[in-house]
Coordinates of C-alpha atoms in Angstrom, one line a residue:
M1 CA 21.8 38.0 32.0
K2 CA 22.5 41.5 33.5
I3 CA 25.8 41.7 31.7
N4 CA 24.2 40.9 28.3
L5 CA 21.5 43.5 28.9
L6 CA 24.2 46.0 29.8
I7 CA 26.1 45.2 26.6
L8 CA 23.0 45.5 24.5
F9 CA 22.1 48.9 26.1
L10 CA 25.6 50.3 25.5
L11 CA 25.6 48.9 22.0
C12 CA 22.3 50.6 21.2
A13 CA 23.6 53.9 22.7
F14 CA 26.7 53.6 20.6
L15 CA 24.7 53.0 17.4
F16 CA 22.4 56.0 18.2
V17 CA 25.3 58.4 18.9
D18 CA 27.9 57.4 16.3
R19 CA 25.9 55.9 13.4
N20 CA 26.6 59.0 11.2
V21 CA 30.3 58.6 11.8
F22 CA 30.4 55.1 10.2
G23 CA 28.0 55.8 7.3
Q24 CA 25.9 52.8 6.1
S25 CA 28.4 50.2 7.3
F26 CA 28.7 49.0 10.9
C27 CA 32.5 49.0 10.4
G28 CA 33.9 52.3 11.6
N29 CA 37.4 53.8 12.0
T30 CA 37.4 54.8 15.6
G31 CA 38.6 51.5 17.1
K32 CA 42.1 50.3 17.5
F33 CA 43.5 46.8 17.8
L34 CA 46.4 44.7 16.5
V35 CA 45.8 41.2 14.9
T36 CA 48.7 38.8 14.4
P37 CA 49.3 37.2 12.0
S38 CA 47.0 38.9 9.4
E39 CA 47.9 36.3 6.8
G40 CA 48.8 32.6 6.9
C41 CA 47.9 29.0 6.1
A42 CA 44.9 27.2 7.4
P43 CA 44.4 26.3 10.1
L44 CA 45.4 29.8 11.2
T45 CA 45.4 31.0 14.8
V46 CA 45.1 34.8 15.2
N47 CA 45.7 36.8 18.4
I48 CA 44.1 40.2 19.2
T49 CA 45.8 43.0 21.1
N50 CA 43.3 45.7 22.2
Q51 CA 44.8 49.2 21.8
M52 CA 41.8 51.2 23.0
V53 CA 42.4 53.1 26.3
N54 CA 39.7 53.1 28.9
A55 CA 37.5 50.9 26.7
E56 CA 34.6 49.1 28.2
N57 CA 32.7 46.0 26.9
V58 CA 35.1 45.4 24.0
T59 CA 33.6 42.8 21.8
Y60 CA 34.8 41.0 18.7
A61 CA 33.2 39.2 15.7
Y62 CA 35.7 37.1 13.8
D63 CA 33.7 36.5 10.7
F64 CA 31.8 39.8 10.1
N65 CA 30.2 41.0 6.9
K66 CA 31.8 44.4 6.5
N67 CA 28.9 45.7 4.4
S68 CA 26.4 45.0 7.2
T69 CA 24.6 48.0 8.7
S70 CA 23.6 45.9 11.8
P71 CA 25.6 44.6 14.7
P72 CA 26.5 40.9 14.7
E73 CA 24.1 38.4 16.2
E74 CA 24.7 37.4 19.8
K75 CA 26.0 33.9 18.8
D76 CA 28.7 35.6 16.7
R77 CA 30.0 37.9 19.4
S78 CA 33.1 37.0 21.5
F79 CA 35.2 38.5 24.3
E80 CA 38.0 36.1 23.4
L81 CA 41.3 37.5 22.1
S82 CA 42.2 34.4 20.1
H83 CA 40.5 32.6 17.2
V84 CA 41.3 29.7 14.9
Y85 CA 40.3 29.7 11.2
D86 CA 40.1 26.1 9.9
L87 CA 39.2 26.9 6.2
P88 CA 40.8 29.2 3.7
G89 CA 39.2 32.5 2.8
T90 CA 39.3 36.3 3.6
Y91 CA 37.7 37.0 7.0
T92 CA 36.8 40.4 8.6
I93 CA 37.4 40.9 12.3
L94 CA 35.1 43.5 13.9
Q95 CA 36.0 45.3 17.1
Y96 CA 33.4 47.4 18.9
G97 CA 32.7 48.8 22.3
S98 CA 32.5 52.1 24.2
I99 CA 34.6 54.5 26.2
K100 CA 33.2 55.8 29.5
D101 CA 31.5 59.2 29.2
V102 CA 32.7 59.6 25.6
A103 CA 31.2 57.5 22.8
G104 CA 31.1 54.1 21.1
F105 CA 33.8 52.9 18.7
S106 CA 34.3 50.2 16.0
L107 CA 36.9 49.0 13.6
C108 CA 37.2 46.2 11.0
K109 CA 40.4 44.4 9.8
D110 CA 40.8 41.6 7.3
V111 CA 42.6 38.3 7.8
I112 CA 43.7 36.3 4.8
V113 CA 43.7 32.5 5.3
K114 CA 45.3 30.5 2.5
E115 CA 44.7 26.8 1.5
N116 CA 47.1 24.4 3.2
R117 CA 45.4 21.1 2.5
A118 CA 47.0 18.6 0.3
P119 CA 45.7 18.4 -3.3
K120 CA 43.7 15.3 -4.1
A121 CA 45.2 12.9 -6.7
E122 CA 44.8 9.4 -8.1
L123 CA 47.5 7.1 -9.4
M124 CA 47.4 4.4 -12.0
T125 CA 50.4 2.1 -12.6
C126 CA 51.3 -0.6 -15.2
N127 CA 53.6 -3.5 -15.0
N128 CA 55.9 -2.0 -17.6
G129 CA 56.8 1.0 -15.4
R130 CA 54.3 3.5 -16.7
A131 CA 52.4 5.6 -14.2
R132 CA 49.6 8.1 -14.7
L133 CA 48.8 10.7 -12.0
T134 CA 45.4 12.4 -12.1
I135 CA 45.0 15.6 -10.1
I136 CA 41.5 16.3 -9.0
S137 CA 40.5 19.8 -10.1
D138 CA 38.6 21.3 -7.1
S139 CA 38.7 24.3 -4.8
I140 CA 41.8 22.9 -3.0
S141 CA 44.0 22.4 -6.1
Q142 CA 42.8 25.6 -7.7
A143 CA 43.7 27.6 -4.7
Y144 CA 47.4 27.1 -5.4
N145 CA 49.5 28.9 -8.0
A146 CA 51.0 25.6 -9.0
I147 CA 51.0 21.9 -8.1
E148 CA 54.4 20.2 -7.7
I149 CA 54.7 16.5 -8.6
N150 CA 57.7 14.7 -7.2
W151 CA 57.9 11.3 -9.1
G152 CA 60.3 9.8 -6.4
D153 CA 63.0 8.9 -8.9
G154 CA 64.8 12.3 -8.8
S155 CA 62.5 14.0 -11.3
S156 CA 59.7 16.4 -10.7
Q157 CA 57.4 18.8 -12.5
S158 CA 55.3 21.8 -11.6
V159 CA 51.9 22.2 -13.2
S160 CA 49.2 24.8 -13.1
I161 CA 45.7 23.6 -12.6
K162 CA 44.3 27.0 -13.4
N163 CA 46.0 27.3 -16.8
N164 CA 46.4 23.7 -17.9
G165 CA 43.2 21.9 -19.0
A166 CA 44.9 18.5 -18.7
L167 CA 44.5 16.9 -15.3
F168 CA 46.5 13.7 -15.8
Y169 CA 50.3 13.4 -16.1
D170 CA 52.3 10.4 -17.3
H171 CA 55.7 9.2 -16.3
Q172 CA 57.9 6.3 -17.3
Y173 CA 60.1 4.6 -14.7
A174 CA 63.3 2.9 -15.8
T175 CA 62.9 0.3 -13.0
G176 CA 59.9 -1.5 -14.6
G177 CA 57.3 -2.4 -12.1
N178 CA 59.0 -1.0 -9.1
F179 CA 57.4 2.3 -8.2
P180 CA 58.7 4.8 -5.6
A181 CA 56.4 6.9 -3.5
I182 CA 55.0 9.9 -5.4
T183 CA 54.2 13.2 -3.6
V184 CA 51.9 16.0 -4.7
Q185 CA 52.1 19.4 -3.1
G186 CA 50.5 22.8 -3.7
K187 CA 52.7 25.9 -4.1
Y188 CA 52.2 29.6 -3.8
A189 CA 54.3 32.1 -5.7
T190 CA 54.7 34.6 -2.8
G191 CA 53.5 35.2 0.7
I192 CA 54.0 33.9 4.2
C193 CA 52.3 30.6 3.3
T194 CA 54.3 29.3 0.3
Q195 CA 53.4 25.7 0.3
G196 CA 50.8 23.3 1.5
L197 CA 50.7 19.7 2.8
K198 CA 51.6 16.7 0.7
T199 CA 49.7 13.9 -0.8
T200 CA 51.7 10.7 -1.0
L201 CA 50.7 7.9 -3.4
T202 CA 52.2 4.4 -3.9
K203 CA 51.5 1.5 -6.1
E204 CA 49.6 0.0 -3.2
T205 CA 47.2 2.9 -3.0
A206 CA 46.7 3.1 -6.8
P207 CA 43.2 1.9 -8.0
Q208 CA 43.7 -0.7 -10.8
S209 CA 40.1 -0.7 -12.0
L210 CA 37.9 1.7 -13.9
A211 CA 34.9 1.3 -11.6
K212 CA 34.1 5.0 -12.1
I213 CA 33.2 4.3 -15.7
R214 CA 29.7 2.8 -15.7
I215 CA 26.3 3.1 -17.4
R216 CA 23.9 5.3 -15.4
S217 CA 20.7 4.7 -17.4
V218 CA 19.3 3.1 -20.6
E219 CA 16.2 4.5 -22.1
M220 CA 14.3 3.0 -25.0
L221 CA 12.4 5.5 -27.2
P222 CA 9.4 4.7 -29.4
S223 CA 11.5 5.7 -32.4
G224 CA 13.8 2.6 -31.9
D225 CA 16.6 4.7 -30.4
A226 CA 18.3 3.8 -27.2
K227 CA 19.6 6.7 -25.1
I228 CA 22.6 5.8 -23.0
L229 CA 23.9 7.9 -20.2
Y230 CA 27.2 6.9 -18.6
D231 CA 30.1 8.2 -16.6
G232 CA 33.5 8.5 -18.4
M233 CA 37.1 9.3 -17.3
E234 CA 39.4 11.9 -18.8
G235 CA 41.8 10.3 -21.2
I236 CA 40.2 6.8 -21.0
A237 CA 38.8 5.7 -24.4
T238 CA 35.4 4.2 -23.7
E239 CA 33.1 2.4 -26.2
I240 CA 29.4 1.3 -25.9
W241 CA 28.9 -2.3 -26.8
I242 CA 25.5 -4.0 -27.5
D243 CA 24.1 -7.6 -27.3
K244 CA 21.2 -7.7 -29.7
G245 CA 19.9 -11.0 -28.4
D246 CA 22.4 -13.7 -29.6
G247 CA 24.6 -13.4 -26.5
Q248 CA 27.5 -11.7 -28.4
F249 CA 28.5 -8.1 -27.7
V250 CA 29.5 -5.9 -30.6
T251 CA 30.6 -2.3 -30.6
T252 CA 28.2 0.4 -31.5
G253 CA 30.9 2.8 -32.5
K254 CA 29.7 5.3 -29.9
G255 CA 31.7 6.5 -26.9
G256 CA 34.5 9.0 -26.0
Q257 CA 37.2 9.8 -23.4
S258 CA 35.8 12.7 -21.5
D259 CA 35.3 13.0 -17.8
G260 CA 31.9 13.0 -16.1
A261 CA 28.4 12.4 -17.4
Q262 CA 28.2 11.5 -21.1
A263 CA 25.3 10.7 -23.4
A264 CA 25.0 8.6 -26.6
T265 CA 22.2 7.5 -28.8
I266 CA 22.0 4.1 -30.5
T267 CA 19.7 4.0 -33.4
G268 CA 17.9 1.4 -35.5
L269 CA 16.7 -0.8 -32.7
N270 CA 13.4 -2.5 -32.1
P271 CA 11.6 -0.8 -29.1
Q272 CA 9.9 -4.1 -28.3
Q273 CA 13.1 -6.1 -28.0
I274 CA 15.4 -6.5 -25.0
Y275 CA 19.0 -5.4 -25.6
R276 CA 22.0 -5.6 -23.3
F277 CA 24.6 -2.8 -23.1
K278 CA 28.1 -2.5 -21.5
L279 CA 31.0 -0.1 -21.7
S280 CA 34.4 -1.3 -22.8
S281 CA 37.3 0.9 -21.8
K282 CA 41.0 0.8 -22.5
N283 CA 42.8 1.7 -19.3
F284 CA 46.2 3.5 -19.0
C285 CA 47.9 0.1 -19.3
E286 CA 46.2 -0.7 -22.6
N287 CA 43.9 -3.3 -20.9
L288 CA 40.2 -3.6 -21.8
I289 CA 37.9 -3.3 -18.8
D290 CA 34.2 -4.0 -19.1
S291 CA 31.6 -2.2 -17.0
P292 CA 28.5 -4.0 -15.5
V293 CA 25.9 -4.9 -18.0
V294 CA 22.6 -2.9 -18.1
S295 CA 19.6 -4.3 -20.1
S296 CA 16.8 -2.4 -21.7
M297 CA 13.2 -2.9 -20.5
V298 CA 10.1 -3.9 -22.5
V299 CA 6.5 -3.2 -21.5
K300 CA 4.0 -5.5 -23.1
E301 CA 0.5 -4.2 -23.8
G302 CA -1.5 -6.6 -21.8
A303 CA -5.0 -7.7 -22.6
V304 CA -7.6 -5.3 -21.2
S305 CA -10.1 -7.9 -19.9
L306 CA -12.4 -5.4 -18.2
D307 CA -13.5 -1.9 -19.0
E308 CA -11.7 0.7 -16.9
I309 CA -9.0 -1.9 -16.0
I310 CA -5.7 -1.9 -17.9
S311 CA -3.4 -4.9 -17.5
V312 CA 0.3 -4.0 -17.9
S313 CA 3.0 -6.6 -17.9
W314 CA 6.7 -6.6 -18.7
E315 CA 9.7 -8.8 -19.4
H316 CA 11.8 -10.0 -16.5
Y317 CA 15.1 -8.1 -16.2
P318 CA 17.9 -10.3 -17.6
N319 CA 20.6 -9.3 -15.1
T320 CA 18.8 -9.6 -11.7
D321 CA 21.6 -9.9 -9.2
N322 CA 21.7 -6.2 -8.6
L323 CA 18.0 -5.4 -9.2
L324 CA 16.4 -3.5 -6.4
Q325 CA 12.8 -3.1 -7.8
Y326 CA 10.6 -2.4 -10.7
Q327 CA 8.6 0.8 -10.8
L328 CA 5.5 1.3 -13.1
K329 CA 4.8 4.8 -14.1
R330 CA 1.6 6.1 -15.5
D331 CA 1.8 9.6 -17.0
G332 CA 5.2 10.1 -15.4
V333 CA 4.0 9.2 -11.8
V334 CA 5.0 5.9 -10.0
I335 CA 1.8 3.9 -9.3
F336 CA 3.3 0.5 -8.4
S337 CA 6.7 -1.0 -7.3
S338 CA 7.8 -4.5 -6.7
L339 CA 10.9 -6.6 -6.7
D340 CA 9.5 -9.7 -8.5
Q341 CA 6.0 -9.0 -9.8
L342 CA 5.8 -8.7 -13.6
S343 CA 2.3 -7.5 -14.1
Y344 CA -0.2 -5.0 -12.6
L345 CA -3.9 -4.3 -13.0
D346 CA -4.5 -0.6 -13.1
T347 CA -8.1 0.0 -11.9
D348 CA -7.7 3.8 -11.5
V349 CA -8.6 4.6 -15.1
K350 CA -11.6 6.0 -16.8
C351 CA -13.4 5.6 -20.1
G352 CA -12.4 8.1 -22.8
T353 CA -8.9 8.8 -21.3
T354 CA -5.6 7.8 -22.9
Y355 CA -2.8 6.8 -20.4
Q356 CA 0.9 6.4 -21.0
Y357 CA 2.8 3.6 -19.2
E358 CA 6.5 3.1 -18.6
I359 CA 8.4 0.5 -16.5
V360 CA 11.7 1.4 -14.8
A361 CA 14.2 -1.1 -13.4
I362 CA 15.9 0.3 -10.4
I363 CA 19.4 -1.2 -10.0
E364 CA 21.9 -0.7 -7.2
N365 CA 24.4 2.2 -7.4
D366 CA 21.5 4.4 -8.7
V367 CA 21.3 2.8 -12.2
R368 CA 18.0 3.0 -14.2
S369 CA 16.6 1.2 -17.2
Y370 CA 13.6 2.8 -18.8
S371 CA 11.2 0.9 -21.1
T372 CA 9.7 2.4 -24.2
P373 CA 6.5 4.2 -23.1
F374 CA 3.2 3.2 -24.7
S375 CA -0.2 4.8 -24.7
I376 CA -3.5 3.0 -24.3
A377 CA -7.1 3.9 -23.5
P378 CA -9.5 1.6 -21.6
K379 CA -11.7 -0.2 -24.2
S380 CA -15.4 0.0 -23.9
A381 CA -18.0 -2.8 -24.5
A382 CA -21.6 -3.4 -23.5
P383 CA -21.9 -5.5 -20.3
E384 CA -23.2 -9.0 -20.6
T385 CA -26.6 -10.1 -19.3
I386 CA -26.4 -11.1 -15.6
T387 CA -26.7 -14.8 -15.3
T388 CA -25.7 -15.5 -11.7
A389 CA -27.8 -14.3 -8.8
S390 CA -29.2 -15.3 -5.5
V391 CA -32.2 -14.2 -3.3
T392 CA -32.2 -14.7 0.5
V393 CA -35.0 -14.0 2.9
K394 CA -33.2 -12.2 5.7
D395 CA -36.2 -11.5 8.1
E396 CA -39.9 -10.6 7.9
K397 CA -39.2 -7.2 6.3
T398 CA -35.9 -7.8 4.4
I399 CA -34.8 -9.8 1.3
T400 CA -31.2 -9.7 0.3
T401 CA -30.2 -10.0 -3.4
Q402 CA -26.7 -10.6 -4.7
V403 CA -25.4 -10.9 -8.2
A404 CA -22.0 -12.0 -9.7
L405 CA -20.6 -10.3 -12.7
S406 CA -18.5 -11.7 -15.5
G407 CA -17.5 -11.0 -19.1
E408 CA -16.7 -7.7 -20.7
G409 CA -18.1 -4.2 -20.0
L410 CA -17.5 -4.2 -16.3
T411 CA -16.2 -0.9 -14.9
S412 CA -15.0 0.4 -11.5
S413 CA -18.1 2.6 -11.2
Y414 CA -21.5 1.4 -12.4
D415 CA -25.3 1.3 -11.8
L416 CA -26.7 -2.1 -10.8
I417 CA -30.5 -1.8 -11.4
V418 CA -32.7 -4.0 -9.3
E419 CA -36.4 -4.5 -10.0
R420 CA -39.1 -6.4 -8.0
A421 CA -42.5 -7.9 -8.6
T422 CA -44.8 -10.1 -6.4
L423 CA -44.5 -13.8 -7.3
G424 CA -47.0 -14.5 -10.1
S425 CA -47.0 -10.9 -11.3
Q426 CA -45.1 -9.4 -14.3
D427 CA -45.3 -5.8 -12.9
F428 CA -41.6 -5.3 -12.2
Q429 CA -40.7 -1.9 -10.6
Q430 CA -37.2 -0.5 -9.9
I431 CA -36.4 -0.5 -6.2
S432 CA -32.7 0.3 -6.3
Q433 CA -31.5 3.9 -6.1
P434 CA -29.7 5.6 -9.1
D435 CA -26.0 4.8 -9.3
N436 CA -26.3 1.7 -7.1
Q437 CA -22.7 0.6 -6.5
S438 CA -23.4 -2.5 -4.5
L439 CA -23.7 -6.1 -5.8
L440 CA -25.4 -6.9 -2.5
F441 CA -28.8 -5.2 -2.2
D442 CA -31.2 -5.2 0.8
D443 CA -34.9 -4.8 -0.1
V444 CA -36.6 -3.6 3.1
D445 CA -40.1 -3.0 1.7
V446 CA -41.5 -6.5 1.8
N447 CA -43.6 -8.8 3.9
T448 CA -41.9 -12.2 3.8
S449 CA -44.4 -14.0 6.1
E450 CA -47.2 -13.5 3.6
N451 CA -45.7 -13.2 0.1
A452 CA -42.9 -14.4 -2.1
Y453 CA -41.2 -11.8 -4.4
C454 CA -39.3 -12.0 -7.7
Y455 CA -36.2 -9.9 -8.7
R456 CA -34.4 -9.2 -11.9
F457 CA -31.2 -7.3 -12.6
T458 CA -29.4 -5.3 -15.3
Y459 CA -26.0 -3.5 -15.3
E460 CA -25.0 -0.1 -16.7
N461 CA -21.3 0.6 -16.8
A462 CA -19.4 3.9 -16.4
C463 CA -19.4 4.3 -20.2
N464 CA -23.3 4.5 -20.1
L465 CA -23.5 1.1 -21.8
R466 CA -26.2 -1.3 -20.5
S467 CA -26.7 -5.1 -20.6
P468 CA -28.8 -6.1 -23.6
A469 CA -31.5 -7.5 -21.3
F470 CA -32.6 -8.0 -17.8
S471 CA -31.5 -11.2 -16.0
A472 CA -34.0 -14.1 -15.6
P473 CA -36.1 -13.5 -12.5
V474 CA -35.1 -15.0 -9.2
C475 CA -37.9 -15.4 -6.6
S476 CA -37.9 -15.8 -2.9
I477 CA -39.4 -18.9 -1.2
L478 CA -42.1 -18.7 1.5
L479 CA -41.6 -21.4 4.2
Q480 CA -44.5 -22.1 6.6
N481 CA -45.2 -24.8 9.2
R482 CA -48.2 -26.9 10.1
I483 CA -47.0 -28.4 13.4
T484 CA -46.2 -31.8 12.0
D485 CA -44.5 -30.6 8.9
V486 CA -43.0 -27.6 7.1
H487 CA -44.0 -26.7 3.5
W488 CA -43.1 -24.0 1.0
N489 CA -44.7 -22.5 -2.1
A490 CA -44.8 -24.9 -5.1
D491 CA -44.2 -22.1 -7.6
S492 CA -40.7 -22.3 -9.1
P493 CA -38.4 -19.5 -8.0
F494 CA -36.7 -19.7 -11.4
T495 CA -37.8 -19.5 -15.0
A496 CA -35.2 -22.2 -15.8
G497 CA -36.9 -24.6 -13.4
V498 CA -35.7 -26.0 -10.1
A499 CA -32.9 -28.6 -10.0
S500 CA -33.6 -29.5 -6.4
Y501 CA -34.6 -28.2 -3.0
N502 CA -32.5 -28.7 0.1
L503 CA -33.9 -28.3 3.7
I504 CA -31.3 -26.7 6.0
Q505 CA -31.8 -27.7 9.6
M506 CA -30.2 -25.5 12.3
N507 CA -30.1 -25.5 16.1
D508 CA -31.2 -22.7 18.4
A509 CA -27.8 -20.9 17.9
G510 CA -28.2 -20.8 14.1
T511 CA -25.5 -23.5 13.5
V512 CA -26.3 -25.7 10.5
Q513 CA -26.8 -29.3 11.7
D514 CA -27.9 -31.0 8.6
E515 CA -28.9 -30.3 5.0
I516 CA -31.6 -32.7 3.8
P517 CA -32.0 -33.2 0.0
K518 CA -35.7 -32.9 -0.9
Q519 CA -35.4 -33.2 -4.7
L520 CA -38.5 -31.5 -6.0
A521 CA -40.7 -32.0 -2.9
T522 CA -42.2 -28.9 -1.3
S523 CA -42.8 -30.2 2.2
H524 CA -41.0 -32.0 5.0
M525 CA -42.5 -34.1 7.9
L526 CA -41.1 -33.3 11.3
D527 CA -40.0 -35.9 13.8
I528 CA -41.8 -34.1 16.6
E529 CA -41.1 -36.8 19.2
S530 CA -37.4 -36.6 19.0
Q531 CA -36.8 -33.3 17.1
S532 CA -34.0 -31.4 18.8
A533 CA -33.6 -28.6 16.2
F534 CA -36.5 -26.4 15.3
S535 CA -35.1 -23.9 12.8
F536 CA -35.3 -24.6 9.0
Q537 CA -34.5 -22.8 5.8
V538 CA -35.1 -24.0 2.2
K539 CA -32.4 -23.6 -0.5
A540 CA -33.3 -23.9 -4.1
Q541 CA -30.9 -24.4 -7.0
S542 CA -31.8 -23.6 -10.6
N543 CA -31.4 -26.2 -13.4
D544 CA -28.6 -24.2 -15.0
G545 CA -26.8 -23.9 -11.6
N546 CA -26.4 -20.1 -11.8
M547 CA -29.4 -19.1 -9.6
E548 CA -30.1 -19.7 -5.9
S549 CA -33.0 -18.8 -3.7
Y550 CA -33.1 -19.1 0.1
S551 CA -36.4 -19.0 2.0
N552 CA -37.1 -17.3 5.3
V553 CA -35.8 -19.0 8.4
L554 CA -38.6 -20.8 10.2
S555 CA -38.1 -21.3 13.9
L556 CA -40.6 -23.7 15.5
R557 CA -41.6 -23.1 19.2
R558 CA -40.2 -25.4 21.8
N559 CA -43.3 -24.9 24.0
P560 CA -45.2 -28.1 24.7
I561 CA -48.4 -28.6 22.7
V562 CA -51.2 -30.9 24.3
L563 CA -54.3 -31.5 22.2
I564 CA -57.2 -32.9 24.3
P565 CA -60.5 -33.9 22.8
D566 CA -63.7 -32.9 24.6
A567 CA -65.6 -36.1 23.6
F568 CA -65.3 -39.5 21.9
T569 CA -67.7 -42.1 20.7
P570 CA -66.6 -45.8 21.1
N571 CA -69.5 -47.2 19.1
G572 CA -67.6 -49.3 16.6
D573 CA -68.0 -47.0 13.6
A574 CA -64.1 -46.7 13.4
H575 CA -64.4 -42.9 13.9
N576 CA -63.4 -41.2 17.2
E577 CA -63.3 -44.5 18.9
R578 CA -60.8 -43.7 21.7
F579 CA -60.0 -40.8 24.1
E580 CA -56.7 -39.9 22.5
V581 CA -54.4 -37.1 23.7
K582 CA -51.7 -35.7 21.4
A583 CA -48.6 -34.3 23.1
Y584 CA -45.8 -32.5 21.3
F585 CA -42.4 -31.2 22.5
V586 CA -42.6 -32.9 25.9
S587 CA -40.0 -34.9 27.8
T588 CA -42.3 -36.9 30.2
F589 CA -46.0 -37.6 30.0
S590 CA -48.5 -39.0 32.6
M591 CA -52.3 -39.2 32.2
S592 CA -55.1 -40.5 34.5
V593 CA -58.8 -40.8 33.8
F594 CA -61.4 -40.8 36.6
T595 CA -65.1 -41.3 37.1
R596 CA -67.1 -38.4 38.6
W597 CA -66.6 -40.2 42.0
G598 CA -62.8 -40.3 41.7
E599 CA -62.3 -43.9 40.6
V600 CA -59.3 -44.3 38.3
V601 CA -60.4 -46.1 35.2
F602 CA -57.3 -45.5 33.0
Q603 CA -53.7 -44.6 33.5
T604 CA -50.6 -44.3 31.2
E605 CA -47.2 -42.7 31.0
N606 CA -47.0 -43.0 27.2
S607 CA -48.6 -40.2 25.1
A608 CA -49.1 -42.7 22.3
E609 CA -51.6 -44.8 24.5
S610 CA -55.3 -43.9 24.7
W611 CA -58.5 -45.0 26.6
D612 CA -60.9 -47.3 24.7
G613 CA -63.9 -46.5 26.9
N614 CA -63.9 -49.8 28.9
I615 CA -63.6 -50.4 32.6
K616 CA -62.4 -53.8 33.5
N617 CA -63.2 -55.1 30.1
E618 CA -66.8 -53.8 30.4
K619 CA -68.2 -50.9 28.5
A620 CA -68.1 -47.7 30.6
P621 CA -71.5 -45.9 30.8
G622 CA -71.9 -42.7 28.9
G623 CA -71.4 -39.5 30.6
Y624 CA -68.7 -37.1 31.8
Y625 CA -65.3 -38.3 33.0
L626 CA -62.4 -36.4 34.4
Y627 CA -58.7 -36.4 33.4
K628 CA -55.4 -35.2 34.9
I629 CA -52.3 -34.8 32.7
E630 CA -48.8 -34.1 34.0
I631 CA -46.0 -33.3 31.6
T632 CA -42.4 -32.0 31.7
D633 CA -41.3 -29.7 28.8
A634 CA -37.8 -29.6 27.2
T635 CA -36.6 -27.1 29.9
G636 CA -37.6 -29.4 32.8
Q637 CA -40.6 -27.4 33.8
Q638 CA -43.6 -29.4 35.1
I639 CA -47.1 -28.6 33.8
S640 CA -50.5 -30.1 35.0
K641 CA -53.7 -30.0 33.0
N642 CA -57.1 -31.0 34.5
G643 CA -60.5 -31.2 32.8
S644 CA -63.4 -33.3 31.7
F645 CA -64.7 -34.9 28.5
L646 CA -67.9 -36.7 27.4
L647 CA -68.1 -40.3 26.6
I648 CA -71.1 -40.8 24.2
R649 CA -72.8 -44.2 23.7

């Protein structure tokens, strides 16, 4: 760290003192060093000999920009006196440092590194002894003054890539199909580095296919034109062939024999029909080679069943072995992709806007097939009247309504309008907020323990079109109990009439235990002796099957109820003849009746039994008697009741 700081200090001092000596460039002329060699083939190793006397902190930069007015970055500085250049080019070596008590110095020298890599080439051979050598025109081959081809049979030729536009060279061997090794080498006209490395090609290394020639994309246009992009090869005659649907390929007369990306347009086609395309090329050996087939794509304008929803579907790609995925574009942006799905519902559309769709088949090796784009706007229709709805009493202050929508006119945004009136009234008032977006609505401004309420609905879509009428009203049901039975309001919750009522019976946990059909009855007797579930709800179904109404949930108490009369008259008039105690929701029951002096005159453990007012088959005298009742409730708790009653004669 101290050495680096010292170097930086000396360098700054050098720049401050001698900047005017060097002008605007950091390269000066006060340094002195020898570089050997100063020219050669890559990879080139150069060695530095420092010739500055009494120099301190001599530093080198081996790839310096001689026009720079700033010193090299720290990562580019070196104290090494040897360096290897792997790639060709002209490099500048900067020497800089300082002399004690004198001044700083710097000097730049150039090193020329020439290309030495072997030129790239491809070989094609035929069984009749013909060979074609293609030299790749790139920075390597263009660095040489000439390329020397040694055909291996005693003949050779020298070609210039810079001056000769033809990159392929043919040769005929007298030995038929026996091919010697062919070498390709770059040559320089003068200089230390006069030649580069060799590329050796044999029949075994020669590619025998035209895999490079292939279709890159097929695009169907609304005009009925098909735009074909493909890769060609220099000197290879290539034609575009088409299958118009009968399984037979015929030539289009379009093609060429140029290298690289090519384009052709096939006219007079039906943009809504699938076509198959391939390239047929005649190779150097006069053999026809076909490229892989690429099919066009067709997007079908699907039925728009709902407003603000556009259905798009397309034909399955005929050549699916190398298919990677389908992409659906809307206005040039991919909104959906899938390997096997052939349709898509686009819900992100709005009324009054026209959208353009296009399907793209993505095929391996970066091949594309584009369908003809088509434009469509979401249609607009008035929503239908709501015919399916339900009303459910949620608690004492809440009723939940729910509707189901169908038919045309439905949009992704809407206003579901909910109106309410008390059962028996026609004064409906809107209770939903503007732009209500929920089909499930909670009405929290009700008293379900005292009243039943009616609701009706209408729908306004995003295109400001409304249902022609409100739905038929759906009313809640008020369920009440009278100890021995439950009953509900007899007014129909539907204008279409009730098909049936069902009584839903639940346990304490709210789990449905039974659903009892009640037909059109509006009450249900309870089996209070053995009843084990004490929560009920009434469900009503309309005659047309589209409307439902659920009452409030009625939970009966489990607390025991004991009804004890305070008098009875066993006088034979068939009214109030017995001392009869009614006990509900009890597990065990025991009752004793006493005279005022404590004599037991009646005893039972059955709540259904009662005292007839007789003592040992004789009429008991009128007056007050005492009772003691002991019961056990459903939780096992024991309860005692004591009191008196009057026997009247």
